[in-house]
XYZ file of C-alpha atoms in Angstrom:
81
model
C 34.386 12.862 201.768
C 31.641 12.000 203.839
C 28.991 12.158 201.311
C 26.008 13.903 203.107
C 23.533 10.997 203.072
C 25.240 8.231 205.184
C 25.790 5.094 207.920
C 28.246 4.662 210.068
C 28.331 1.578 211.370
C 26.527 -1.526 210.267
C 23.667 -0.467 212.818
C 20.935 0.208 209.171
C 20.819 3.636 210.329
C 21.629 6.760 207.636
C 22.606 9.833 208.894
C 21.395 12.894 206.578
C 23.910 15.480 206.936
C 23.184 18.730 204.977
C 24.923 22.834 205.494
C 20.740 23.613 204.289
C 17.718 21.390 205.976
C 16.398 19.946 202.196
C 13.850 16.749 201.701
C 16.399 13.733 200.881
C 13.885 10.760 199.113
C 14.868 8.177 199.519
C 15.864 6.795 196.430
C 19.053 9.208 196.437
C 20.128 6.684 198.829
C 20.178 3.551 196.315
C 21.165 6.463 194.273
C 24.233 7.576 196.475
C 24.989 3.232 197.295
C 24.892 2.594 193.104
C 21.761 0.142 194.025
C 17.793 -0.621 192.671
C 15.468 0.645 194.354
C 11.105 1.486 192.984
C 8.265 0.114 193.252
C 9.398 -3.148 191.025
C 12.699 -3.821 192.017
C 15.022 -4.095 195.386
C 18.938 -4.521 193.888
C 18.736 -7.486 191.703
C 15.343 -8.420 192.703
C 12.013 -7.679 190.687
C 8.236 -8.507 191.445
C 7.421 -11.615 189.352
C 6.683 -14.505 190.240
C 9.304 -14.863 192.810
C 7.795 -12.329 195.288
C 7.017 -8.389 195.401
C 9.013 -5.555 196.350
C 6.571 -4.017 200.011
C 7.672 -1.322 201.790
C 6.525 0.205 205.736
C 7.203 3.047 206.742
C 6.695 2.680 210.645
C 4.788 -0.451 211.333
C 2.276 1.866 207.662
C 2.639 0.079 204.480
C 3.925 2.861 201.861
C 4.237 3.320 198.074
C 5.799 5.875 197.667
C 9.065 3.065 196.757
C 11.894 5.623 196.319
C 9.650 8.845 196.066
C 9.271 8.333 200.490
C 11.172 11.492 201.965
C 12.591 10.335 205.106
C 12.454 11.991 208.226
C 14.137 12.124 211.105
C 14.225 8.485 213.342
C 11.876 6.965 210.499
C 12.364 2.908 211.014
C 11.606 1.756 207.018
C 11.627 -1.304 205.995
C 11.460 -2.571 202.345
C 11.086 -6.387 202.242
C 10.395 -8.776 198.779
C 8.577 -11.559 199.373
């Protein structure tokens, strides 16, 4: 059974397939995936002496993190540096 938020391969493309259109927050994907993601942490990497979590949407820094509502064709980049 495929979930409404899923991938088809390892290309990094998310597919959102719902019976009724609705807003989907980026955090929902990480929750389905069982991974931590918020303004402080990506997976096991958390903001501190080793670095900071940053997120870019379509080339612009974005601070909504898990609350970001994904849109078709968004390019979302999450980095820890």
